[in-house]
mmCIF file of C-alpha atoms in Angstrom:
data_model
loop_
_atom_site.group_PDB
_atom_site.id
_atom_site.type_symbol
_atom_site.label_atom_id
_atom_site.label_comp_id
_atom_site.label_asym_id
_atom_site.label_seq_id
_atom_site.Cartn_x
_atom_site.Cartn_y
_atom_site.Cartn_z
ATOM 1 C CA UNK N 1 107.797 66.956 122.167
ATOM 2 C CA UNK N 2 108.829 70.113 123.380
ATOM 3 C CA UNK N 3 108.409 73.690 121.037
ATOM 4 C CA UNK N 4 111.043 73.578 119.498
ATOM 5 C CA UNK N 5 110.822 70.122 118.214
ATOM 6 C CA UNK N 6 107.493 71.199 116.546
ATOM 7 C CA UNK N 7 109.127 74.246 114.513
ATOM 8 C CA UNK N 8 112.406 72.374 113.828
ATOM 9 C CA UNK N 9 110.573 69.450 112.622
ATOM 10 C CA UNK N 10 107.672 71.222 110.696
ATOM 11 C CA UNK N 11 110.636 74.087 109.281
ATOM 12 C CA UNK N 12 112.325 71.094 108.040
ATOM 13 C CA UNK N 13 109.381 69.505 106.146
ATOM 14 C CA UNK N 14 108.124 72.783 104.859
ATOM 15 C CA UNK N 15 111.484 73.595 103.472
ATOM 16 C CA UNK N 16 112.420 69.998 101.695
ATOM 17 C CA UNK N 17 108.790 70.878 100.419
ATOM 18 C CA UNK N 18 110.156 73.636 98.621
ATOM 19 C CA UNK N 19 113.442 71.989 97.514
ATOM 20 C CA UNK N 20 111.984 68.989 96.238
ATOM 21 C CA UNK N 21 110.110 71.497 93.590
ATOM 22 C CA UNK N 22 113.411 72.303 92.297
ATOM 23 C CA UNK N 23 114.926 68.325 92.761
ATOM 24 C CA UNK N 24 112.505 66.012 91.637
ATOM 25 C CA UNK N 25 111.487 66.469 87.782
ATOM 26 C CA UNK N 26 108.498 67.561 87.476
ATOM 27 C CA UNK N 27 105.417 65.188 86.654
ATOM 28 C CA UNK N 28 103.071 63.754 89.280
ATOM 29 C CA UNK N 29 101.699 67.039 90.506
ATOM 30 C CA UNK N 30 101.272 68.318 87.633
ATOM 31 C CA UNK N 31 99.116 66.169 86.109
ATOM 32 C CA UNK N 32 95.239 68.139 86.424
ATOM 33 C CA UNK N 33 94.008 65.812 89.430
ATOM 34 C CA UNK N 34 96.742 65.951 91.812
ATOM 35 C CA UNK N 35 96.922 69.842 91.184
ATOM 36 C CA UNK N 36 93.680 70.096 91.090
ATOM 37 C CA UNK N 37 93.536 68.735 94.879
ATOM 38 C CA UNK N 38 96.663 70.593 96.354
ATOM 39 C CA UNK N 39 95.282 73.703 95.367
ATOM 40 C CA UNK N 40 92.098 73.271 97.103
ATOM 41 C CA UNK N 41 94.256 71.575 100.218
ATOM 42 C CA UNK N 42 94.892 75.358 101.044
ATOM 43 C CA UNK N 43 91.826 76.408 100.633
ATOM 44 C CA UNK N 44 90.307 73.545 102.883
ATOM 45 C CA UNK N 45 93.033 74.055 105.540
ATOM 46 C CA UNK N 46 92.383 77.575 105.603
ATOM 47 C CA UNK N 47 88.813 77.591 106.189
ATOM 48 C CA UNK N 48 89.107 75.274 108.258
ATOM 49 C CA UNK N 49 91.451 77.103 110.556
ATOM 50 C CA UNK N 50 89.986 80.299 110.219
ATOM 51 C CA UNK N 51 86.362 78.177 111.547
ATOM 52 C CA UNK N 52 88.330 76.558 114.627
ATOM 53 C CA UNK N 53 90.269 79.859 115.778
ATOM 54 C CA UNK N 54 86.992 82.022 115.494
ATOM 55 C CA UNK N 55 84.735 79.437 116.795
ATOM 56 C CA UNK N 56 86.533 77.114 119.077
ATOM 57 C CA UNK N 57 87.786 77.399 122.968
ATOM 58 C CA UNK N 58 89.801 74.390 123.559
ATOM 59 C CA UNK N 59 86.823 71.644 122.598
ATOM 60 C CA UNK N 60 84.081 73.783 123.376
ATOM 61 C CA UNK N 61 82.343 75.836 120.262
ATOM 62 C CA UNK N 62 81.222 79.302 121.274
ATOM 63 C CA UNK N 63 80.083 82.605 119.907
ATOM 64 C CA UNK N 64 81.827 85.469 121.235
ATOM 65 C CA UNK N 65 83.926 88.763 120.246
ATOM 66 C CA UNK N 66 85.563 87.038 117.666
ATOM 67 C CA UNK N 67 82.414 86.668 115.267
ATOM 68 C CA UNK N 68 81.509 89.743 114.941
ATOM 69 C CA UNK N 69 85.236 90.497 113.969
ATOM 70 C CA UNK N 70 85.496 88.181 111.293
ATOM 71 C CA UNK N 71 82.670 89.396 109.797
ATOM 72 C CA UNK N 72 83.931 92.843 109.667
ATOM 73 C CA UNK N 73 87.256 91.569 108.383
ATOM 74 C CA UNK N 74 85.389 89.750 105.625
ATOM 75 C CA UNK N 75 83.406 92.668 104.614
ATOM 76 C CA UNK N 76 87.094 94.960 104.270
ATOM 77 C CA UNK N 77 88.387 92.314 102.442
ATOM 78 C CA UNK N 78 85.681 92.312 99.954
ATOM 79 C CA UNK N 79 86.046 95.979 99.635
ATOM 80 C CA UNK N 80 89.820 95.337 99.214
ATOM 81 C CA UNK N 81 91.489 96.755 102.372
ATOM 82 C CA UNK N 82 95.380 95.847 102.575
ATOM 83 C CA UNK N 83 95.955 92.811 104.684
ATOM 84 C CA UNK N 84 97.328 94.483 107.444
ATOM 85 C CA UNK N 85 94.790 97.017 108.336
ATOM 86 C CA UNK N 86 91.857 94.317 108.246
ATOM 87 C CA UNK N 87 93.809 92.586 110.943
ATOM 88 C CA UNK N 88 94.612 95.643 113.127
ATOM 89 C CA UNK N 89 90.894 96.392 112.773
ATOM 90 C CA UNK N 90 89.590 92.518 113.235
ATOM 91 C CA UNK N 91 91.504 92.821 116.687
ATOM 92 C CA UNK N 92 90.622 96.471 117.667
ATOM 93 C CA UNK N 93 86.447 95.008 117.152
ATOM 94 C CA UNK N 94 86.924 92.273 119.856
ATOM 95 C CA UNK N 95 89.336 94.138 122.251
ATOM 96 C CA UNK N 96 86.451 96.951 121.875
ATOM 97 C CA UNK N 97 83.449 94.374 122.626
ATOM 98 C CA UNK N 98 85.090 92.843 125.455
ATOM 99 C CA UNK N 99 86.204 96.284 126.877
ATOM 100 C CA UNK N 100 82.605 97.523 126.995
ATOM 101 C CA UNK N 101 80.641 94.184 127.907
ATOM 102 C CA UNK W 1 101.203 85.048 102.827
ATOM 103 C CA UNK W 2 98.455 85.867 100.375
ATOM 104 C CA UNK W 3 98.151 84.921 96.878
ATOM 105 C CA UNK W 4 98.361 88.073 94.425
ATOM 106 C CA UNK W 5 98.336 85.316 91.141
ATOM 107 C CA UNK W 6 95.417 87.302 89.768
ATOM 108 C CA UNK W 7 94.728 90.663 90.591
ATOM 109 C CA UNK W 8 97.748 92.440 92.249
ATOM 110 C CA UNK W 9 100.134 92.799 88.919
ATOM 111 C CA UNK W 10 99.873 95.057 86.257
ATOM 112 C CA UNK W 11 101.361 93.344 82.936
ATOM 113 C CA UNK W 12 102.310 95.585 80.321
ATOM 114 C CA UNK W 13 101.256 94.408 76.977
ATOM 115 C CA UNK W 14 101.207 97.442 74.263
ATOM 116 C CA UNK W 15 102.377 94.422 71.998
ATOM 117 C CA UNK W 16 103.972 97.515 69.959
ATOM 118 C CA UNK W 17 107.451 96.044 69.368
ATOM 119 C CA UNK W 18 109.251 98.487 67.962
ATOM 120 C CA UNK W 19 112.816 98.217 69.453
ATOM 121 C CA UNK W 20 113.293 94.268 71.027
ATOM 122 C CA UNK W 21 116.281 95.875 73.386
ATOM 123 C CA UNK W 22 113.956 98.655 74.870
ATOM 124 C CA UNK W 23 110.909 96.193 75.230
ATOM 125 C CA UNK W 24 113.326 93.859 77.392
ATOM 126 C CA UNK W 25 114.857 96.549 79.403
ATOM 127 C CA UNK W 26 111.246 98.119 80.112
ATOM 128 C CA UNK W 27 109.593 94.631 80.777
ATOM 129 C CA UNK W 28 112.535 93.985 83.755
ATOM 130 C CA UNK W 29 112.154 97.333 85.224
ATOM 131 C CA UNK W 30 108.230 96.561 85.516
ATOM 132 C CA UNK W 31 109.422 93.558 87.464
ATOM 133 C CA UNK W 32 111.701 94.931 89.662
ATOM 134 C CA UNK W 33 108.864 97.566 90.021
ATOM 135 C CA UNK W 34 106.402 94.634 90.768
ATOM 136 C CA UNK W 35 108.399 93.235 92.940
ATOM 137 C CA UNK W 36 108.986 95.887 95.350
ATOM 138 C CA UNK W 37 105.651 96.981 95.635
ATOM 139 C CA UNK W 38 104.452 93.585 96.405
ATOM 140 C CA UNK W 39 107.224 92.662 98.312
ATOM 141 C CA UNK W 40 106.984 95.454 100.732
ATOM 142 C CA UNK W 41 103.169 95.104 101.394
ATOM 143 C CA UNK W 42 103.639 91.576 101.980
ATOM 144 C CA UNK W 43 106.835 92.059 104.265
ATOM 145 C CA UNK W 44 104.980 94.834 106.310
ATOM 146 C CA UNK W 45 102.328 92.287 107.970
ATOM 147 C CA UNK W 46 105.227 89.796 109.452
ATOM 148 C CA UNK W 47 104.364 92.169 112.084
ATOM 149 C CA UNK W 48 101.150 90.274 112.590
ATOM 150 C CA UNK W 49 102.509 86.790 112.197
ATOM 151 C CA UNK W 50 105.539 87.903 115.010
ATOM 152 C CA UNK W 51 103.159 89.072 117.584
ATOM 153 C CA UNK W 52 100.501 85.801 117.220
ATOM 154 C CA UNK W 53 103.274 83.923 117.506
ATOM 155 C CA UNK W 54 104.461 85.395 120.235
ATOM 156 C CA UNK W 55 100.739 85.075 121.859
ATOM 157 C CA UNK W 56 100.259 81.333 120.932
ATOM 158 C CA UNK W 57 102.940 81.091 123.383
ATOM 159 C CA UNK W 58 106.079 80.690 121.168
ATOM 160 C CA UNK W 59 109.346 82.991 122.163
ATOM 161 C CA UNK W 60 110.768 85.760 120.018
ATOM 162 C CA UNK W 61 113.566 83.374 119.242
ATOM 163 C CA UNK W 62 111.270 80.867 118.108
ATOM 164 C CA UNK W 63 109.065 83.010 116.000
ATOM 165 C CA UNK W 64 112.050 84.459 114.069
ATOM 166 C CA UNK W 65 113.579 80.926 113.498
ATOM 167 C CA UNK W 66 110.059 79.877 112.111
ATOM 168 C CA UNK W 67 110.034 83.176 109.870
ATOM 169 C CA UNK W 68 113.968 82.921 108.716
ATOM 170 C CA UNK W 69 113.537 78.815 107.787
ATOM 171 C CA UNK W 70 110.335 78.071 106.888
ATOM 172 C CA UNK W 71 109.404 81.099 105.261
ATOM 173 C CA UNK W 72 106.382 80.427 103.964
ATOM 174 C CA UNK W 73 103.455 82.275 105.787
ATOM 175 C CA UNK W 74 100.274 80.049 105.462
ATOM 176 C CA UNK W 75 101.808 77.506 107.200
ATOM 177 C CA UNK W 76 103.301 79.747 109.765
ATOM 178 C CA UNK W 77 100.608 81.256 110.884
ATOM 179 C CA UNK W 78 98.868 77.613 110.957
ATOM 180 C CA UNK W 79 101.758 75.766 112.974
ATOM 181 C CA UNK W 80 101.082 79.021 115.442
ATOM 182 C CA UNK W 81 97.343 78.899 115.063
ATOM 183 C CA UNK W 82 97.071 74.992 116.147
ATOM 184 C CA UNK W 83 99.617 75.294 118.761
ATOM 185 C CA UNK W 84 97.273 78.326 119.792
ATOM 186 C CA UNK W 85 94.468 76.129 120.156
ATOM 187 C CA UNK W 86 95.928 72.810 121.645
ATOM 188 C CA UNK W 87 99.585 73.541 123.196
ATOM 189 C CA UNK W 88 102.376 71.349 122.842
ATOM 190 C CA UNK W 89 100.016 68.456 123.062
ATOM 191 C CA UNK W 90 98.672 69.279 119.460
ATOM 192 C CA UNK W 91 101.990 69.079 118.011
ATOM 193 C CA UNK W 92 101.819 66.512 115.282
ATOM 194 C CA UNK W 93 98.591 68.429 114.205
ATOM 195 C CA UNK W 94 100.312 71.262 113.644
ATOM 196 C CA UNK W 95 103.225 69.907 111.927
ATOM 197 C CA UNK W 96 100.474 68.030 109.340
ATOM 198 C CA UNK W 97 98.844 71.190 109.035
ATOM 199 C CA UNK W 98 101.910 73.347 108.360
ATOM 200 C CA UNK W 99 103.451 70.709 105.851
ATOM 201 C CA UNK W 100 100.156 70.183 104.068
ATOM 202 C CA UNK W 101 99.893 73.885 103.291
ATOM 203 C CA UNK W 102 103.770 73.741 101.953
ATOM 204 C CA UNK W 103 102.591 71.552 99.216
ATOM 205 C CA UNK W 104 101.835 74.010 97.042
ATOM 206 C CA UNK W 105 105.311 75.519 97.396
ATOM 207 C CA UNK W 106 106.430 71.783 95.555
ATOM 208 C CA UNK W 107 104.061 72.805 92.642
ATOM 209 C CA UNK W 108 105.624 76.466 92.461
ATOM 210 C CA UNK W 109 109.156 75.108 92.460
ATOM 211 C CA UNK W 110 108.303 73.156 89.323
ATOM 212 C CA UNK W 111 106.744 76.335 87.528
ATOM 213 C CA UNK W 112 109.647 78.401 88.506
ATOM 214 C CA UNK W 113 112.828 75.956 88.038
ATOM 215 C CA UNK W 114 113.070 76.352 84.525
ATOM 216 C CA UNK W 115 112.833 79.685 84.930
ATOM 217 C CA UNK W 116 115.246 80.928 87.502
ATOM 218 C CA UNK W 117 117.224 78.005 87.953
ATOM 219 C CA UNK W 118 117.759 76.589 84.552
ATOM 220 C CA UNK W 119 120.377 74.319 83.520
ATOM 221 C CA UNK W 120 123.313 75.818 82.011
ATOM 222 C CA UNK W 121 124.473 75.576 78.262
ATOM 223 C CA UNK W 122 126.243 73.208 78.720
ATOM 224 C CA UNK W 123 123.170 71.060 79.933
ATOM 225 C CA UNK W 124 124.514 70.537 83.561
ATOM 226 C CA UNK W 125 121.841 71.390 86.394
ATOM 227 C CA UNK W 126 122.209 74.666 87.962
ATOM 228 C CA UNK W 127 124.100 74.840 90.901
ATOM 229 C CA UNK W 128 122.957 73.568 94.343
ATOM 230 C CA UNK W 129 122.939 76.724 95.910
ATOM 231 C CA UNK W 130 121.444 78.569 93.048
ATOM 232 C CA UNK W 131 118.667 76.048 93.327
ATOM 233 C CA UNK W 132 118.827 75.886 97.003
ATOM 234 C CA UNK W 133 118.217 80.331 97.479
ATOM 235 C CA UNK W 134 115.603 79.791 94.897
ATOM 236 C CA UNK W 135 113.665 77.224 96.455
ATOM 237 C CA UNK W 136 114.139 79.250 100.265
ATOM 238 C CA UNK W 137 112.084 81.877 98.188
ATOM 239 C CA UNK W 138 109.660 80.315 96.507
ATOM 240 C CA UNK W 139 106.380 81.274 97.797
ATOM 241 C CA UNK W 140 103.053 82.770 97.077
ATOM 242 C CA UNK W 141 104.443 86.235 96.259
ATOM 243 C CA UNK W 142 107.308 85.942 94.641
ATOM 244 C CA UNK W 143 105.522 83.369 92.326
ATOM 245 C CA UNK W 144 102.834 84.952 91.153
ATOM 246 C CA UNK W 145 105.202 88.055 90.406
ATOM 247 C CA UNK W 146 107.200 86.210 87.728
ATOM 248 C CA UNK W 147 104.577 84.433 85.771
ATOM 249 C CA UNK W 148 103.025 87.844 85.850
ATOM 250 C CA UNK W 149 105.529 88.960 83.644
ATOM 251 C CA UNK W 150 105.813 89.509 79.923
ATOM 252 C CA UNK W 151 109.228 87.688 79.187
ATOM 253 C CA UNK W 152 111.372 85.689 80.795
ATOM 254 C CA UNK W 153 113.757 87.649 81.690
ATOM 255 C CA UNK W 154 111.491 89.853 83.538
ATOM 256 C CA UNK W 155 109.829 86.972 85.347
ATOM 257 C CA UNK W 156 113.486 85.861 86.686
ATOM 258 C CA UNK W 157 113.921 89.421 87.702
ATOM 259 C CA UNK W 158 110.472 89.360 89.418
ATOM 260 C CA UNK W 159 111.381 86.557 90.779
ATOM 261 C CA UNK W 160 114.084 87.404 92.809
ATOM 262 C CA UNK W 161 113.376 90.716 93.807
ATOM 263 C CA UNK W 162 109.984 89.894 95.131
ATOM 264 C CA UNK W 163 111.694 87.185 97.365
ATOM 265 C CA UNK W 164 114.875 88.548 98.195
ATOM 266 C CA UNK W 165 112.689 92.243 99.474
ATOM 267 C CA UNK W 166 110.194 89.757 101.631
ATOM 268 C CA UNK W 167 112.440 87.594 102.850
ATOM 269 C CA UNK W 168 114.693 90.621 104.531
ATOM 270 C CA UNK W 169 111.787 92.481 105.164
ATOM 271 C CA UNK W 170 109.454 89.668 106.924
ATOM 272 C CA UNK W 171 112.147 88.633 109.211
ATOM 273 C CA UNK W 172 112.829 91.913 110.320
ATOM 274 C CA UNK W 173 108.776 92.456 111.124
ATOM 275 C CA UNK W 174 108.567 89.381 112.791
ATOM 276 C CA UNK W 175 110.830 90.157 115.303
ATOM 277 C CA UNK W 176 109.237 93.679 115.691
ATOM 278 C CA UNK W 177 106.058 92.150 116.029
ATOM 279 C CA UNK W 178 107.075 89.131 118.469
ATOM 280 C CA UNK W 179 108.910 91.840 119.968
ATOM 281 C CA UNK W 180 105.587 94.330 120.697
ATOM 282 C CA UNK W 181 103.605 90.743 121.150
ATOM 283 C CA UNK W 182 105.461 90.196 124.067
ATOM 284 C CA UNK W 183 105.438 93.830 125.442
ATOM 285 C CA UNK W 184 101.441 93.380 124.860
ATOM 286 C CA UNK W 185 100.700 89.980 128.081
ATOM 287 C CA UNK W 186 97.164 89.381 127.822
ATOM 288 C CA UNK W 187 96.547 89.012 123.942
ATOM 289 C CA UNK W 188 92.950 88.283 124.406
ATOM 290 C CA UNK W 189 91.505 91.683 125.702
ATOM 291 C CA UNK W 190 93.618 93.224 122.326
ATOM 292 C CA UNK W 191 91.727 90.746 120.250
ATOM 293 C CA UNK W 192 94.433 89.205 119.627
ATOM 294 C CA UNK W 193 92.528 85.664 118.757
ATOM 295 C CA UNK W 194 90.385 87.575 116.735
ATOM 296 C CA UNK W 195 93.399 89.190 114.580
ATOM 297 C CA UNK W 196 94.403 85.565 114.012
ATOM 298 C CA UNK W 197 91.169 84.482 112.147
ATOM 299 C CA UNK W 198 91.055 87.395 110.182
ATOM 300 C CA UNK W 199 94.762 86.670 109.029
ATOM 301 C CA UNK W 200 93.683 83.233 107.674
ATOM 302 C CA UNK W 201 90.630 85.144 106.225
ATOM 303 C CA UNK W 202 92.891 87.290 104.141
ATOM 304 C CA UNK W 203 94.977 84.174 103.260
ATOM 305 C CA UNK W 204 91.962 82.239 101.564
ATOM 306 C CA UNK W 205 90.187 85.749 100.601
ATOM 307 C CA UNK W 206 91.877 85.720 96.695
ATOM 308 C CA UNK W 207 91.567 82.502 96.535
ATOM 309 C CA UNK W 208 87.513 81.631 96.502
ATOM 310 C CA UNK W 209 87.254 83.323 93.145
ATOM 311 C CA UNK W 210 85.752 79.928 92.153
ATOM 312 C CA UNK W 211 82.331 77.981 93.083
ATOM 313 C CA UNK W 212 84.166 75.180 93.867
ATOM 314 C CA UNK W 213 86.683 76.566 96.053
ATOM 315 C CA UNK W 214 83.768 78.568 97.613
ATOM 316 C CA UNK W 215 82.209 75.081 98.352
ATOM 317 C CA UNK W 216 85.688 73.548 99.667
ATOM 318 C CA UNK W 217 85.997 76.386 102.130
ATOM 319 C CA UNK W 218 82.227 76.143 103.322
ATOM 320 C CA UNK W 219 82.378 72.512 103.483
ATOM 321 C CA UNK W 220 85.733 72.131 105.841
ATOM 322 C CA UNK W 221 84.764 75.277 107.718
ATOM 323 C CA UNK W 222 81.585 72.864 108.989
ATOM 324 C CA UNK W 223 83.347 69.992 108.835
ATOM 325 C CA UNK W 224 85.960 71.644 111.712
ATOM 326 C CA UNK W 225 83.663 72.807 113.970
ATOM 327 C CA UNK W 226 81.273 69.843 113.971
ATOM 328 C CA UNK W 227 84.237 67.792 115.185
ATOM 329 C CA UNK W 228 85.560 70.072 117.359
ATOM 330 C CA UNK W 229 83.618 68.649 120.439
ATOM 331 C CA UNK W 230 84.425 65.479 119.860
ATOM 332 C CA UNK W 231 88.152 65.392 118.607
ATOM 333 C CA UNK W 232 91.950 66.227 120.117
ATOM 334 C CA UNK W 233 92.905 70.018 119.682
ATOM 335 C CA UNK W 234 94.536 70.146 115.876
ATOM 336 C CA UNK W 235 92.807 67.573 114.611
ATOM 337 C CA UNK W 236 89.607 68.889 112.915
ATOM 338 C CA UNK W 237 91.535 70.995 110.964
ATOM 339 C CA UNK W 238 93.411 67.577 109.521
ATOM 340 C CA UNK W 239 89.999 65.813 108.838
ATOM 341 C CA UNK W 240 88.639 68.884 107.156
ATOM 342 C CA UNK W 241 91.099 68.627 104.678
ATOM 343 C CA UNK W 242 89.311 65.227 103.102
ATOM 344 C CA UNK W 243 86.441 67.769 101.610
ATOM 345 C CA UNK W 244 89.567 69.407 99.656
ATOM 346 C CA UNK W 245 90.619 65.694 98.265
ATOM 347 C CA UNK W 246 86.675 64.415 98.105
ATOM 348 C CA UNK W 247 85.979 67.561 95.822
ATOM 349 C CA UNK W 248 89.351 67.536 93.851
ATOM 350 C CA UNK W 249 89.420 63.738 92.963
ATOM 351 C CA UNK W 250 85.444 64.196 91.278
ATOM 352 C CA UNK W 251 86.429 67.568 90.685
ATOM 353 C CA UNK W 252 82.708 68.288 91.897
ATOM 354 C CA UNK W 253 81.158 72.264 92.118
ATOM 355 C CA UNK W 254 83.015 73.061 88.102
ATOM 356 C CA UNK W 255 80.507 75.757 87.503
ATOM 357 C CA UNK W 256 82.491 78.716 87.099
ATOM 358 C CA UNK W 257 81.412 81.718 88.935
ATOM 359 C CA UNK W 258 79.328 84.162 86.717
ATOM 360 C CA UNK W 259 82.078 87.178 85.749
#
């Protein structure tokens, strides 16, 4: 596979994701349990990604700039900081610790 | 993008109904209102998705195609985020991982196709393409906009001026940002990793506002890095998605968070 077989192969399944919403009458997901468990899909994946991309290098787990970070992202989000200045911020807190260490 | 379902809107419900004709008329101008103001908040961080793309090691090209067709950003920012992580090699990861977060998008379609693409009088479907631009926007945002709204009316107005603003306007910041991502060359010393976590961060942030999403999160965050070590690049992010169907299938953690 090269690049571009990943993103025209994922675009295409995230799209017919979205069309079949609008094709296929509706039923199956949204009865409670199957709604119920692609909801917290997202929420799984997310977390999930968020512990591999601040935690992992390659297969290795270590603790580095990007802890301390997240952790400061997490505490603008809880004081409700737009989206886009918790990530500017996230960024300039690791560039800054591995500038000065 | 990030899920405004519960806190972002404003609703107006003075219930006074005086005049029907003025209530409608206000009600859609609250959703076009709505709908810009979410829709350009939302647009403005494509910036951030164009220039991680651009880091994981996609090309401008690329991250704009990703941004103009799949258009949804969860599972944008993952496809980038995996690739990130475990190159080329990871691809079917990433492709799982980015189609598994589209799923909601097949629940949202449902909500929404009565509403904004509705069969006619006559009882014949709406047209393909009506149905086919709706689906293209149906996401997150422009979701959670219309059932925000009073009537529906408003919500199909909501609708499509939430999706229509971030479509345009989180194509054109992707490029900009894959754009300055590429001007930038070594992404780690601008923290660029880091910028990536806290994107997913603010992607599950509004939605832990219950114990047992709290628990679903805590659980596959552990979950992925315990099999990190031991599994192909990609992959623990897959396996940490059985908490999500362990928890929803017993529909364990129910206690709702104290408000």
């Amino acid at each position: 596979m090269t690049t571009w077989h990943i993103i025209l192969i994922a675009s295409a399944a995230t799209l017919a994701l979205k069309l079949a919403g609008y094709l296929i009458p509706a039923g199956f997901l949204e009865r409670e349990r199957p709604a119920r468990i692609a909801d917290l899909l997202t929420v799984a994946l997310l977390a999930a990604l968020i512990a591999v991309q601040t935690l992992g290098a390659g297969q290795d787990i270590v603790i580095d700039a990007r802890v301390p970070a997240v952790i400061v992202a997490a505490a603008l989000y809880a004081l409700r900081v737009p989206f886009v200045v918790v990530v500017i911020v996230a960024a300039a807190v690791a560039a800054g610790i591995r500038a000065f260490s | 993008m990030a899920e405004y379902a519960d806190e972002v809107i404003p609703v107006s419900v003075d219930g006074a109904e005086d005049t029907v004709v003025a209530d409608t008329a206000a009600a859609r101008r609250t959703a076009r209102r709505d709908g810009l103001a979410v829709g350009l908040a939302t647009a403005v961080y494509g910036i951030s998705f164009g220039a991680l793309a651009v880091a994981s090691g996609l090309d401008v090209w690329q991250a704009c195609f990703l941004s103009l067709v799949m258009f949804t950003g969860g599972s944008q920012f993952a496809l980038v985020g995996v690739l990130a992580s475990g190159g080329v090699a990871a691809g079917g990861s990433a492709i799982a991982t980015a189609a598994m977060l589209g799923i909601r998008n097949v629940i949202y379609g449902m909500r929404m196709k009565p509403l904004v693409a509705p069969p006619g009088a006559d009882g014949r479907p709406a047209s393909v393409w009506r149905r086919g631009a709706a689906a293209w926007i149906t996401i997150d945002e422009s979701t959670a906009v219309a059932l925000a709204q009073s009537d529906d009316r408003a919500a199909r107005t909501g609708f499509w001026v939430t999706g229509v603003v971030i479509f345009v306007g989180w194509n054109l910041t992707t490029l900009a940002g894959a754009l300055i991502g590429d001007a930038i060359g070594d992404t780690r010393a601008w923290g660029l990793d880091a910028a990536a976590a806290a994107a997913f961060l603010g992607l599950l942030w509004p939605r832990l506002k219950r114990v047992q999403a709290g628990a679903v999160a805590v659980g596959a965050a552990v979950v992925a890095t315990l099999t990190t070590p031991v599994l192909m690049p990609g992959m623990p992010v897959l396996v940490a998605a059985v908490v999500a169907v362990a928890v929803g299938w017993f529909d364990l953690f129910t206690r709702r968070r104290a408000e």
